Coordinates of C-alpha atoms in Angstrom, one line a residue:
X1362 CA 0.1 -0.1 0.1
X1363 CA 2.7 2.5 0.8
X1364 CA 4.3 2.4 -2.8
X1365 CA 0.7 3.5 -4.3
X1366 CA -0.9 6.2 -2.1
X1367 CA 0.3 9.6 -2.0
X1368 CA 2.2 11.1 1.0
X1369 CA -1.2 13.1 2.2
X1370 CA -3.2 9.7 2.5
X1371 CA -0.2 8.0 4.3
X1372 CA 0.3 11.2 6.7
X1373 CA -3.5 11.1 7.3
X1374 CA -5.1 7.9 7.5
X1375 CA -4.7 5.6 10.4
X1376 CA -1.2 7.2 11.6
X1377 CA -1.9 7.6 15.3
X1378 CA -1.9 11.6 14.9
X1379 CA -5.3 11.5 17.0
X1380 CA -4.1 12.7 20.4
X1381 CA -5.8 12.1 23.9
X1382 CA -8.8 14.8 24.5
X1383 CA -8.5 18.2 25.9
X1384 CA -11.9 20.3 26.6
X1385 CA -15.8 19.6 26.5
X1386 CA -18.2 19.0 23.7
X1387 CA -21.5 20.4 25.0
X1388 CA -24.2 20.2 22.4
X1389 CA -24.6 23.7 20.9
X1390 CA -27.7 25.2 22.2
X1391 CA -28.6 29.2 21.8
X1392 CA -29.0 30.6 25.4
X1393 CA -29.0 34.6 26.3
X1394 CA -25.2 34.4 26.1
X1395 CA -24.7 32.1 23.1
X1396 CA -25.9 32.3 19.3
X1397 CA -26.1 29.4 16.7
X1398 CA -26.1 29.8 13.0
X1399 CA -27.1 26.2 11.1
X1400 CA -25.1 25.9 8.0
X1401 CA -27.4 22.8 6.7
X1402 CA -28.3 22.7 3.2
X1403 CA -26.8 22.7 -0.2
X1404 CA -22.9 22.7 -0.3
X1405 CA -20.6 22.7 -3.0
X1406 CA -19.3 19.0 -3.7
X1407 CA -16.3 17.3 -5.6
X1408 CA -15.2 13.9 -5.7
X1409 CA -11.1 13.6 -6.1
X1410 CA -11.3 10.9 -8.6
X1411 CA -7.6 11.4 -9.8
X1412 CA -5.4 8.1 -9.7
X1413 CA -4.0 8.7 -6.3
X1414 CA -7.0 10.9 -4.9
X1415 CA -4.4 13.6 -4.1
X1416 CA -5.5 16.3 -6.8
X1417 CA -7.2 18.4 -4.1
X1418 CA -4.1 18.5 -2.2
X1419 CA -1.7 18.9 -4.9
X1420 CA -3.6 21.5 -6.4
X1421 CA -4.7 23.1 -3.0
X1422 CA -8.4 23.5 -3.8
X1423 CA -8.8 24.9 -0.5
X1424 CA -7.4 28.1 -1.4
X1425 CA -10.1 29.5 -3.6
X1426 CA -13.7 28.7 -4.1
X1427 CA -14.3 24.9 -5.4
X1428 CA -16.2 25.6 -8.4
X1429 CA -12.8 27.1 -9.7
X1430 CA -11.2 24.0 -9.4
X1431 CA -13.6 21.9 -11.8
X1432 CA -17.1 20.9 -11.9
X1433 CA -18.8 20.7 -8.7
X1434 CA -22.1 19.0 -7.7
X1435 CA -24.9 20.4 -5.4
X1436 CA -24.8 18.1 -2.3
X1437 CA -27.3 18.0 0.7
X1438 CA -25.5 18.4 4.2
X1439 CA -26.2 16.3 6.3
X1440 CA -26.5 13.2 4.0
X1441 CA -24.5 10.5 2.7
X1442 CA -23.3 11.3 -0.9
X1443 CA -23.5 7.7 -2.0
X1444 CA -26.9 7.6 -3.1
X1445 CA -28.0 11.0 -4.1
X1446 CA -26.8 10.8 -7.7
X1447 CA -27.0 8.4 -10.8
X1448 CA -23.4 7.6 -10.9
X1449 CA -22.5 4.4 -9.5
X1450 CA -18.8 5.5 -9.4
X1451 CA -20.0 7.9 -6.6
X1452 CA -22.0 5.6 -4.9
X1453 CA -18.9 3.1 -4.4
X1454 CA -16.2 5.8 -4.3
X1455 CA -13.3 5.5 -1.8
X1456 CA -11.3 8.5 -1.3
X1457 CA -11.2 12.4 -0.6
X1458 CA -14.4 14.4 -1.3
X1459 CA -14.7 17.8 -0.7
X1460 CA -17.3 19.9 0.3
X1461 CA -17.7 23.7 0.3
X1462 CA -20.0 26.5 1.7
X1463 CA -19.8 30.1 1.8
X1464 CA -21.9 31.9 4.5
X1465 CA -22.2 35.4 5.9
X1466 CA -21.5 35.9 9.7
X1467 CA -23.4 38.6 11.7
X1468 CA -21.5 41.4 11.9
X1469 CA -21.7 41.5 15.9
X1470 CA -19.8 37.8 15.4
X1471 CA -16.9 39.4 13.9
X1472 CA -16.6 42.9 15.7
X1473 CA -15.0 41.9 19.2
X1474 CA -13.1 38.9 19.5
X1475 CA -11.7 40.1 22.6
X1476 CA -15.2 39.1 24.2
X1477 CA -16.3 36.4 21.8
X1478 CA -15.5 33.4 20.4
X1479 CA -16.7 31.8 17.3
X1480 CA -16.8 27.9 16.8
X1481 CA -17.0 25.5 13.9
X1482 CA -18.7 22.1 14.8
X1483 CA -19.4 19.1 12.4
X1484 CA -21.7 16.5 13.8
X1485 CA -20.0 13.7 12.7
X1486 CA -18.0 12.9 9.0
X1487 CA -16.7 9.9 7.8
X1488 CA -14.1 8.9 8.3
X1489 CA -11.3 11.5 8.1
X1490 CA -11.6 15.0 8.0
X1491 CA -9.4 18.3 7.2
X1492 CA -11.2 21.5 7.7
X1493 CA -10.0 25.0 5.9
X1494 CA -11.5 28.3 6.8
X1495 CA -10.9 30.9 4.2
X1496 CA -8.1 28.7 3.1
X1497 CA -6.6 28.2 6.4
X1498 CA -6.6 24.9 7.7
X1499 CA -8.3 24.7 11.2
X1500 CA -8.8 21.3 12.2
X1501 CA -8.6 17.8 11.4
X1502 CA -10.2 14.6 13.0
X1503 CA -9.7 11.2 13.0
X1504 CA -13.2 9.0 12.9
X1505 CA -16.6 8.9 12.1
X1506 CA -19.9 9.0 14.1
X1507 CA -18.8 11.6 16.8
X1508 CA -18.4 15.5 16.8
X1509 CA -15.6 17.6 16.4
X1510 CA -15.1 21.6 16.6
X1511 CA -12.6 24.3 16.7
X1512 CA -12.5 28.0 17.4
X1513 CA -11.9 29.9 14.2
X1514 CA -12.0 33.3 15.7
X1515 CA -8.5 34.2 14.7
X1516 CA -9.1 33.1 11.2
X1517 CA -11.9 35.6 10.9
X1518 CA -9.9 38.7 12.2
X1519 CA -10.5 40.9 9.6
X1520 CA -12.9 39.5 7.4
X1521 CA -15.9 41.7 8.3
X1522 CA -17.6 42.5 4.8
X1523 CA -16.9 39.2 3.0
X1524 CA -18.3 35.7 3.3
X1525 CA -16.8 33.2 5.2
X1526 CA -15.8 30.1 3.3
X1527 CA -15.6 26.7 4.8
X1528 CA -14.0 23.8 3.1
X1529 CA -14.0 20.2 4.6
X1530 CA -12.1 17.2 2.6
X1531 CA -13.2 14.0 4.0
X1532 CA -12.0 10.4 3.1
X1533 CA -13.8 7.3 4.0
X1534 CA -10.9 4.9 3.5
X1535 CA -10.6 2.3 6.1
X1536 CA -7.5 1.0 7.3
X1537 CA -6.1 -1.6 9.7
X1538 CA -5.9 1.2 12.5
X1539 CA -9.3 3.0 11.7
X1540 CA -12.2 2.2 13.6
X1541 CA -14.1 0.1 12.4
X1542 CA -10.9 -1.2 10.5
X1543 CA -10.7 -1.9 7.0
X1544 CA -8.2 -2.7 4.1
X1545 CA -7.4 -1.6 0.9
X1546 CA -6.8 -4.2 -1.7
X1547 CA -5.2 -3.1 -5.0
X1548 CA -5.9 -5.5 -8.0
X1549 CA -2.5 -5.8 -10.0
X1550 CA -3.4 -8.3 -12.5
X1551 CA -3.6 -6.2 -16.0
X1552 CA -5.8 -8.6 -17.6
X1553 CA -8.6 -8.2 -15.3
X1554 CA -8.1 -4.8 -13.8
X1555 CA -7.0 -1.5 -15.1
X1556 CA -3.9 0.3 -13.6
X1557 CA -4.3 1.5 -10.3
X1558 CA -7.7 -0.4 -9.7
X1559 CA -8.5 -1.1 -6.0
X1560 CA -11.2 -2.0 -3.8
X1561 CA -12.0 -1.2 0.0
X1562 CA -12.5 -4.5 1.8
X1563 CA -14.5 -4.1 4.9
X1564 CA -15.4 -6.9 7.9
X1565 CA -18.8 -5.5 8.6
X1566 CA -22.3 -6.1 7.3
X1567 CA -23.7 -2.6 6.4
X1568 CA -23.0 -0.3 3.6
X1569 CA -19.8 2.1 4.3
X1570 CA -21.9 5.3 3.6
X1571 CA -19.8 8.3 3.5
X1572 CA -19.9 12.5 3.5
X1573 CA -21.1 14.6 6.1
X1574 CA -23.9 12.8 8.3
X1575 CA -24.8 15.0 10.9
X1576 CA -25.4 18.9 11.1
X1577 CA -22.7 21.4 10.7
X1578 CA -23.1 24.6 12.4
X1579 CA -21.4 27.9 13.8
X1580 CA -21.9 29.2 17.5
X1581 CA -20.9 31.7 19.8
X1582 CA -19.8 31.8 23.2
X1583 CA -18.4 34.6 25.4
X1584 CA -14.3 34.4 25.4
X1585 CA -14.6 33.3 29.1
X1586 CA -16.8 30.3 29.0
X1587 CA -18.6 27.2 30.0
X1588 CA -16.7 24.5 28.3
X1589 CA -17.9 21.0 30.2
X1590 CA -20.3 19.8 32.6
X1591 CA -20.1 16.6 34.4
X1592 CA -23.1 15.3 36.3
X1593 CA -23.6 12.0 38.0
X1594 CA -26.7 11.3 40.0
X1595 CA -27.4 8.9 42.9
X1596 CA -30.6 8.5 45.2
X1597 CA -30.1 8.0 48.9
X1598 CA -33.8 6.5 50.5
X1599 CA -36.1 9.7 49.4
X1600 CA -33.4 12.0 48.3
X1601 CA -32.1 12.4 44.9
X1602 CA -28.4 13.6 44.8
X1603 CA -26.9 15.8 41.8
X1604 CA -23.1 15.7 42.1
X1605 CA -21.8 18.1 39.4
X1606 CA -18.5 19.8 38.3
X1607 CA -18.4 22.9 36.0
X1608 CA -15.2 23.5 33.7
X1609 CA -14.6 27.4 32.7
X1610 CA -12.3 28.1 30.3
X1611 CA -11.0 31.9 29.6
X1612 CA -10.0 33.2 33.1
X1613 CA -9.2 32.0 36.6
X1614 CA -11.3 34.9 38.0
X1615 CA -15.1 33.5 37.8
X1616 CA -18.1 32.8 40.0
X1617 CA -20.1 29.7 39.3
X1618 CA -24.2 29.3 40.2
X1619 CA -26.1 26.5 39.5
X1620 CA -29.7 25.8 39.4
X1621 CA -32.0 22.8 39.2
X1622 CA -35.3 23.7 37.8
X1623 CA -38.4 21.2 37.4
X1624 CA -40.1 20.6 34.3
X1625 CA -42.6 23.3 35.3
X1626 CA -40.1 25.8 35.7
X1627 CA -40.0 25.5 39.5
X1628 CA -36.6 26.2 41.4
X1629 CA -35.8 22.8 43.3
X1630 CA -32.2 23.5 44.4
X1631 CA -29.2 25.7 43.7
X1632 CA -25.6 26.2 44.9
X1633 CA -22.5 28.3 44.4
X1634 CA -18.9 26.9 43.2
X1635 CA -17.9 25.0 40.1
X1636 CA -17.7 21.7 42.0
X1637 CA -20.8 20.6 44.3
X1638 CA -23.9 18.4 45.2
X1639 CA -27.5 19.5 44.8
X1640 CA -29.9 17.5 47.0
X1641 CA -33.7 17.1 46.0
X1642 CA -36.0 15.9 48.3
X1643 CA -38.7 13.1 46.8
X1644 CA -37.5 13.3 43.3
X1645 CA -39.3 12.7 40.2
X1646 CA -36.7 10.1 39.2
X1647 CA -35.8 9.3 35.5
X1648 CA -37.6 5.7 34.8
X1649 CA -37.6 3.9 31.5
X1650 CA -40.5 3.5 29.2
X1651 CA -43.2 1.4 30.5
X1652 CA -42.0 1.4 33.8
X1653 CA -43.4 4.3 35.3
X1654 CA -46.5 6.6 34.4
X1655 CA -43.9 9.1 34.0
X1656 CA -40.9 8.0 32.1
X1657 CA -38.0 10.0 31.1
X1658 CA -38.6 12.7 33.7
X1659 CA -35.9 15.6 33.0
X1660 CA -35.0 18.3 35.1
X1661 CA -33.2 21.3 33.7
X1662 CA -29.6 22.1 35.0
X1663 CA -28.7 25.6 34.7
X1664 CA -25.0 26.9 34.7
X1665 CA -24.3 30.6 34.8
X1666 CA -21.0 31.9 35.2
X1667 CA -19.7 35.5 35.5
X1668 CA -16.0 36.4 34.9
X1669 CA -13.9 39.6 35.1
X1670 CA -11.9 40.5 32.3
X1671 CA -9.8 43.8 32.2
X1672 CA -12.4 45.4 34.0
X1673 CA -15.3 44.0 31.8
X1674 CA -18.1 41.5 33.3
X1675 CA -18.8 38.3 31.1
X1676 CA -21.5 36.2 31.7
X1677 CA -22.4 32.8 30.2
X1678 CA -25.2 30.8 30.3
X1679 CA -26.2 27.1 29.3
X1680 CA -28.8 24.4 30.2
X1681 CA -28.4 21.0 30.6
X1682 CA -31.1 18.3 30.8
X1683 CA -30.6 15.9 33.9
X1684 CA -32.4 12.9 34.7
X1685 CA -32.0 11.3 38.5
X1686 CA -31.4 7.8 38.1
X1687 CA -29.1 4.9 39.4
X1688 CA -27.7 1.8 37.6
X1689 CA -26.5 -1.3 39.3
X1690 CA -25.5 -4.8 38.1
X1691 CA -25.6 -8.1 40.0
X1692 CA -24.7 -11.5 38.9
X1693 CA -28.6 -11.9 37.8
X1694 CA -29.9 -8.7 37.7
X1695 CA -29.7 -5.2 35.7
X1696 CA -31.3 -2.5 38.4
X1697 CA -32.3 1.0 37.4
X1698 CA -33.3 2.7 40.7
X1699 CA -33.1 -0.4 42.6
X1700 CA -35.6 -2.1 40.3
X1701 CA -35.0 -5.2 38.2
X1702 CA -35.2 -4.0 34.2
X1703 CA -35.5 -6.2 31.7
X1704 CA -34.2 -5.1 28.2
X1705 CA -36.9 -5.7 25.6
X1706 CA -36.0 -3.8 22.8
X1707 CA -34.2 -3.6 19.2
X1708 CA -30.9 -3.1 17.6
X1709 CA -30.9 -0.2 15.1
X1710 CA -28.7 1.3 12.0
X1711 CA -28.7 4.7 11.2
X1712 CA -30.0 3.8 7.4
X1713 CA -32.5 5.3 5.5
X1714 CA -33.5 5.5 1.6
X1715 CA -31.6 8.1 -0.4
X1716 CA -30.1 10.0 2.7
X1717 CA -28.2 7.0 3.9
X1718 CA -26.7 7.8 7.1
X1719 CA -27.6 11.6 7.0
X1720 CA -29.7 13.0 10.0
X1721 CA -33.3 13.0 9.0
X1722 CA -36.0 14.2 11.4
X1723 CA -38.7 12.7 9.8
X1724 CA -37.2 9.3 9.9
X1725 CA -36.1 9.5 13.6
X1726 CA -39.6 10.8 14.7
X1727 CA -41.2 7.7 12.9
X1728 CA -38.8 5.5 14.2
X1729 CA -39.5 6.4 17.9
X1730 CA -43.1 6.0 17.1
X1731 CA -42.4 2.7 16.0
X1732 CA -40.5 1.8 19.3
X1733 CA -43.2 3.0 21.4
X1734 CA -45.9 1.3 19.3
X1735 CA -43.7 -1.9 19.4
X1736 CA -43.1 -1.6 23.4
X1737 CA -39.6 -1.6 23.0
X1738 CA -37.9 -0.2 25.9
X1739 CA -34.3 0.0 24.9
X1740 CA -32.0 -0.6 22.1
X1741 CA -28.3 -0.9 21.4
X1742 CA -26.3 1.9 19.2
X1743 CA -25.3 -0.9 16.7
X1744 CA -22.7 -0.5 15.7
X1745 CA -21.7 3.2 16.5
X1746 CA -22.7 6.3 18.4
X1747 CA -26.0 7.7 17.0
X1748 CA -26.7 11.2 16.6
X1749 CA -27.1 13.5 19.3
X1750 CA -30.6 14.3 18.5
X1751 CA -31.5 10.6 18.7
X1752 CA -29.9 10.3 22.1
X1753 CA -32.1 13.5 23.1
X1754 CA -35.1 11.9 22.4
X1755 CA -33.9 8.6 24.0
X1756 CA -33.6 10.8 27.4
X1757 CA -36.9 12.6 26.8
X1758 CA -38.9 9.0 26.2
X1759 CA -37.3 6.9 28.4
X1760 CA -35.6 4.6 26.0
X1761 CA -32.7 2.9 27.5
X1762 CA -29.7 2.8 25.4
X1763 CA -26.6 0.6 25.2
X1764 CA -24.3 3.0 23.8
X1765 CA -21.7 1.2 21.3
X1766 CA -18.5 2.9 19.6
X1767 CA -17.6 2.0 16.2
X1768 CA -15.3 -1.1 17.4
X1769 CA -17.0 -3.5 15.0
X1770 CA -14.8 -6.0 12.5
X1771 CA -12.0 -6.1 14.6
X1772 CA -9.6 -9.1 13.6
X1773 CA -6.4 -10.4 13.7
X1774 CA -4.2 -7.4 12.2
X1775 CA -6.3 -4.9 14.3
X1776 CA -5.0 -5.5 17.9
X1777 CA -1.6 -3.3 17.7
X1778 CA -0.6 -0.7 19.6
X1779 CA -2.0 1.9 16.9
X1780 CA -5.4 0.5 16.6
X1781 CA -5.7 0.2 20.6
X1782 CA -4.5 4.0 21.1
X1783 CA -7.1 5.3 18.5
X1784 CA -9.7 2.9 20.4
X1785 CA -8.9 4.7 24.0
X1786 CA -9.4 8.0 22.2
X1787 CA -12.6 7.1 20.7
X1788 CA -14.1 5.9 23.8
X1789 CA -12.8 9.3 25.4
X1790 CA -15.1 10.8 22.7
X1791 CA -17.9 8.7 23.0
X1792 CA -18.0 9.3 27.1
X1793 CA -17.2 13.1 26.9
X1794 CA -20.5 13.2 24.5
X1795 CA -22.7 11.1 26.3
X1796 CA -21.6 11.0 29.9
X1797 CA -24.7 13.1 31.2
X1798 CA -27.6 10.9 29.6
X1799 CA -29.8 9.2 31.7
X1800 CA -30.9 7.1 28.8
X1801 CA -27.3 5.6 28.3
X1802 CA -26.8 2.8 30.9
X1803 CA -24.0 0.7 29.6
X1804 CA -21.2 1.4 27.1
X1805 CA -19.9 -1.2 24.6
X1806 CA -16.6 -1.2 23.4
X1807 CA -17.0 -3.7 20.5
X1808 CA -19.4 -5.8 18.5
X1809 CA -18.1 -9.3 17.6
X1810 CA -14.3 -8.9 17.7
X1811 CA -12.0 -11.9 17.2
X1812 CA -12.1 -12.3 21.0
X1813 CA -11.0 -15.8 20.9
X1814 CA -7.2 -14.5 19.8
X1815 CA -4.6 -14.4 22.4
X1816 CA -4.0 -10.8 22.0
X1817 CA -7.6 -9.9 22.4
X1818 CA -7.0 -10.3 26.1
X1819 CA -4.7 -7.7 26.8
X1820 CA -6.3 -5.3 24.5
X1821 CA -10.1 -5.4 25.8
X1822 CA -8.6 -5.5 29.3
X1823 CA -7.0 -2.0 28.5
X1824 CA -10.1 -0.8 26.7
X1825 CA -12.6 -1.8 29.1
X1826 CA -10.2 -0.5 32.0
X1827 CA -9.8 2.9 30.3
X1828 CA -13.5 3.3 30.0
X1829 CA -14.2 2.8 33.6
X1830 CA -11.8 5.3 34.4
X1831 CA -13.7 7.6 32.4
X1832 CA -16.7 6.7 34.1
X1833 CA -17.3 4.3 36.8
X1834 CA -20.9 5.0 37.1
X1835 CA -21.8 2.5 34.1
X1836 CA -21.3 -0.9 33.4
X1837 CA -19.0 -2.0 30.4
X1838 CA -19.6 -4.6 28.0
X1839 CA -18.7 -5.5 24.3
X1840 CA -20.9 -7.8 22.2
X1841 CA -19.5 -11.6 21.6
X1842 CA -20.2 -14.2 19.0
X1843 CA -17.2 -16.2 20.1
X1844 CA -16.7 -19.5 22.0
X1845 CA -17.6 -19.1 25.6
X1846 CA -14.9 -21.0 26.8
X1847 CA -12.1 -19.0 24.7
X1848 CA -13.5 -15.5 24.8
X1849 CA -10.4 -13.7 25.9
X1850 CA -12.3 -10.5 27.1
X1851 CA -15.4 -11.9 28.6
X1852 CA -13.8 -11.9 32.0
X1853 CA -13.4 -8.1 32.0
X1854 CA -17.0 -7.2 31.2
X1855 CA -19.7 -6.5 33.5
X1856 CA -22.7 -8.0 31.5
X1857 CA -22.3 -10.8 28.8
X1858 CA -23.7 -9.9 25.5
X1859 CA -24.3 -12.6 23.3
X1860 CA -25.0 -12.7 19.4
X1861 CA -26.3 -16.3 17.9
X1862 CA -28.3 -17.0 14.7
X1863 CA -29.4 -20.6 15.4
X1864 CA -31.0 -22.2 12.1
X1865 CA -29.6 -19.4 10.1
X1866 CA -25.9 -18.9 10.1
X1867 CA -25.5 -22.4 11.8
X1868 CA -27.8 -25.2 11.1
X1869 CA -29.6 -23.4 8.5
X1870 CA -33.1 -24.0 7.8
X1871 CA -33.0 -26.4 10.9
X1872 CA -35.5 -24.7 13.3
X1873 CA -35.8 -27.8 15.7
X1874 CA -32.3 -27.4 17.2
X1875 CA -33.1 -23.7 18.1
X1876 CA -34.0 -24.4 21.4
X1877 CA -31.3 -27.0 22.4
X1878 CA -28.6 -24.9 21.2
X1879 CA -29.7 -21.5 22.9
X1880 CA -30.3 -23.4 26.5
X1881 CA -26.6 -24.5 26.1
X1882 CA -25.6 -21.1 25.1
X1883 CA -26.9 -19.6 28.3
X1884 CA -26.1 -22.2 30.6
X1885 CA -22.4 -22.4 29.6
X1886 CA -21.9 -18.7 29.4
X1887 CA -23.6 -18.1 32.8
X1888 CA -21.9 -21.5 34.6
X1889 CA -18.2 -20.3 33.6
X1890 CA -18.5 -16.2 34.3
X1891 CA -21.7 -16.0 36.4
X1892 CA -22.6 -12.3 34.9
X1893 CA -26.0 -11.4 33.6
X1894 CA -26.7 -12.2 29.9
X1895 CA -28.2 -10.1 27.0
X1896 CA -29.1 -11.9 24.0
X1897 CA -27.5 -9.0 22.0
X1898 CA -29.0 -10.3 18.6
X1899 CA -30.9 -13.1 16.9
X1900 CA -32.9 -13.4 13.8
X1901 CA -33.5 -14.6 10.4
X1902 CA -33.6 -12.7 6.8
X1903 CA -37.3 -11.9 5.4
X1904 CA -38.2 -10.8 2.2
X1905 CA -41.7 -9.0 2.8
X1906 CA -44.3 -11.0 1.1
X1907 CA -42.8 -14.4 0.8
X1908 CA -44.6 -16.9 2.2
X1909 CA -44.6 -20.8 2.9
X1910 CA -46.0 -23.4 5.3
X1911 CA -44.0 -25.5 6.2
X1912 CA -41.7 -22.5 6.9
X1913 CA -39.0 -21.8 4.6
X1914 CA -35.8 -19.6 5.0
X1915 CA -36.5 -15.9 3.9
X1916 CA -40.1 -16.3 4.4
X1917 CA -42.1 -14.4 7.1
X1918 CA -43.3 -17.7 8.7
X1919 CA -39.7 -18.8 8.9
X1920 CA -38.5 -15.5 10.7
X1921 CA -41.9 -16.0 13.1
X1922 CA -40.7 -19.2 13.8
X1923 CA -37.1 -18.3 14.6
X1924 CA -38.7 -15.7 17.0
X1925 CA -41.0 -18.0 18.8
X1926 CA -38.2 -20.6 19.3
X1927 CA -35.8 -18.1 21.1
X1928 CA -38.8 -16.3 23.2
X1929 CA -39.5 -19.9 24.5
X1930 CA -36.1 -20.2 25.7
X1931 CA -36.0 -16.7 26.7
X1932 CA -39.2 -16.8 29.0
X1933 CA -37.4 -19.9 30.8
X1934 CA -34.1 -18.1 31.4
X1935 CA -35.0 -14.7 32.5
X1936 CA -36.3 -16.0 35.6
X1937 CA -32.3 -16.8 36.4
X1938 CA -29.9 -15.3 34.4
X1939 CA -30.9 -13.5 31.3
X1940 CA -31.8 -9.8 31.6
X1941 CA -32.5 -8.9 28.0
X1942 CA -33.2 -9.7 24.4
X1943 CA -32.6 -7.2 21.4
X1944 CA -34.0 -8.2 18.0
X1945 CA -31.6 -8.1 15.0
X1946 CA -32.7 -6.0 13.3
X1947 CA -35.5 -2.9 13.8
X1948 CA -35.5 -2.5 10.1
X1949 CA -34.0 -3.3 6.7
X1950 CA -30.9 -1.8 6.1
X1951 CA -28.3 -1.4 3.0
X1952 CA -25.2 -3.5 2.7
X1953 CA -22.4 -4.0 0.6
X1954 CA -23.3 -6.1 -2.6
X1955 CA -22.6 -9.7 -2.2
X1956 CA -24.3 -12.8 -3.6
X1957 CA -25.8 -13.3 -0.2
X1958 CA -27.4 -10.1 0.2
X1959 CA -30.4 -9.0 -1.8
X1960 CA -30.3 -4.8 -2.0
X1961 CA -29.3 -5.4 1.9
X1962 CA -29.9 -7.4 5.0
X1963 CA -33.7 -8.5 5.4
X1964 CA -33.3 -9.1 9.1
X1965 CA -35.8 -6.3 9.7
X1966 CA -38.9 -6.4 11.6
X1967 CA -39.7 -3.5 9.5
X1968 CA -39.0 -3.0 6.1
X1969 CA -36.2 -0.2 5.0
X1970 CA -39.3 2.1 4.6
X1971 CA -40.5 1.3 8.3
X1972 CA -43.4 -1.1 7.1
X1973 CA -44.2 -4.1 9.3
X1974 CA -43.6 -7.9 8.5
X1975 CA -45.5 -10.4 10.3
X1976 CA -42.7 -10.6 13.0
X1977 CA -43.4 -7.0 14.0
X1978 CA -46.9 -8.0 15.2
X1979 CA -45.2 -11.1 17.1
X1980 CA -42.7 -8.9 18.8
X1981 CA -44.9 -6.3 19.7
X1982 CA -47.3 -8.8 21.5
X1983 CA -44.6 -10.2 23.2
X1984 CA -42.9 -7.1 24.5
X1985 CA -46.3 -5.4 25.9
X1986 CA -46.7 -8.6 27.8
X1987 CA -43.1 -8.6 28.8
X1988 CA -43.9 -4.9 30.3
X1989 CA -47.1 -5.8 31.6
X1990 CA -45.6 -8.7 33.9
X1991 CA -43.2 -6.0 35.5
X1992 CA -46.5 -4.3 37.1
X1993 CA -45.8 -1.0 35.4
X1994 CA -47.6 -1.4 32.5
X1995 CA -49.6 1.4 30.5
X1996 CA -52.1 0.0 28.0
X1997 CA -50.7 -0.6 24.6
X1998 CA -50.5 2.5 22.2
X1999 CA -52.7 2.5 18.8

């Protein structure tokens, strides 16, 4: 690979340039002291299709308007670029693509940089990004699915009266050191492939969508500002405890006032100082959906700072939703607020027609309505962190989340030090972003890694320990499909998460073996590790409208029978050691083209267009009965 890729590609992709984090990553909000300007919409776009994908850097496309470099397309942001055009070459494109947008800033933003910051924030871009403002490089970021931002105030000085030109180059290449990992394979047989032909090999079963997937925006803060807030809640008898720490940047001389408000605006508690504890008598606790008549209760945590800078008084104000709840794991139970919680939910994907992984409010709201209709109380963010906007609604609706990093497809060559160091930084970014969310009850550091390999033991011991150091209040897991006796990382997790596809990938077509194999699976894992177990994936591909009796693979009847066999065993084992079940998958989703995938993975209980298959009704009936068995049930939604 080194002989065929250019300096820029080698420099930027998977070279360990990512450093440990500094600073916070509060979600941008408008407040009396902060303003926000969204940059979503149409951007200029160009894919660098030069043989070595380096023309943009060689010719410095960022130095001038992108349209002057050659033909450009209109490209929506946020969205994956893959399915927007009719160009199959762009759909499968690997390498650098360039985005550009010119925006006018309010004059008040650029008049006084002594008292104001202007920050550029990208919600996520896949997978490596370099950002310029007015031709000046301001930041770069390795990894998708997570936000990054940079203070661009110094670049904007003297720019009043001219538009601000933002250029973002994004590369979706995956290497042995990225997360998720992949490899570039060069095809050297001149009788079969043109010169320089290469393909991206991936080790996961979803399409490698690329582009700017989440909102891009500019926001302002005072020059002395609230940089980060950390909230840890606890419950002591009838008192809710809100432990907080506020980080302030820009001055050493400031005061901090925090106030907790109820949902109706009533002041509940207040305190002075950057570190402290608020006590709430008889609190309204944050409960999961279907576990309480008022799930997802959120207080508003207000932080106000005042700072004296050169005789001027600067103020900053930020509001953070806070749910008071406590999580605990025992040998056989998962407890939320001291009560047993059973995960009956789904695995999902950020995946939609045309827009790919691009944030889409219409689809987000539709999905949450389907989750509530289904009676699902939880999901795993398979296999990467989901958009903050999705996580906000989980907090609001009481949907419990297993928050997973992009550690999918980790195999033999991916356990080296560079991969490990990048994995640690990704977990730092994830915890920093989602640490205050009551809906997040567990971190998942990987999905189906090659955890039977000897080197996996040290690797996952290190990643899990690092994650616990970042956040000691939540359990940590990863999702395994390894042999229970040889799984090197299982001793370090708090909850065993197991994927299995009996009668599908194993003993295909033989429904009669499911129950025996599933009983043995649960007994083997629990007897060895004595930890609670979640059936984190199970299911079968189903083409909607395909029917056969007796059930045959790919028919709706077969998927229904797979579910019924699994549920029979789960009903027995949830009385002992099983604490949850997550169907694979919520909806059909796109994958790489292979002879085993007919326009994507069809294991959804809903189609990609969110229409139910027969299994959706089976699961709905089951989940509402499970909720009813806990004694907290409201009646099923229509």
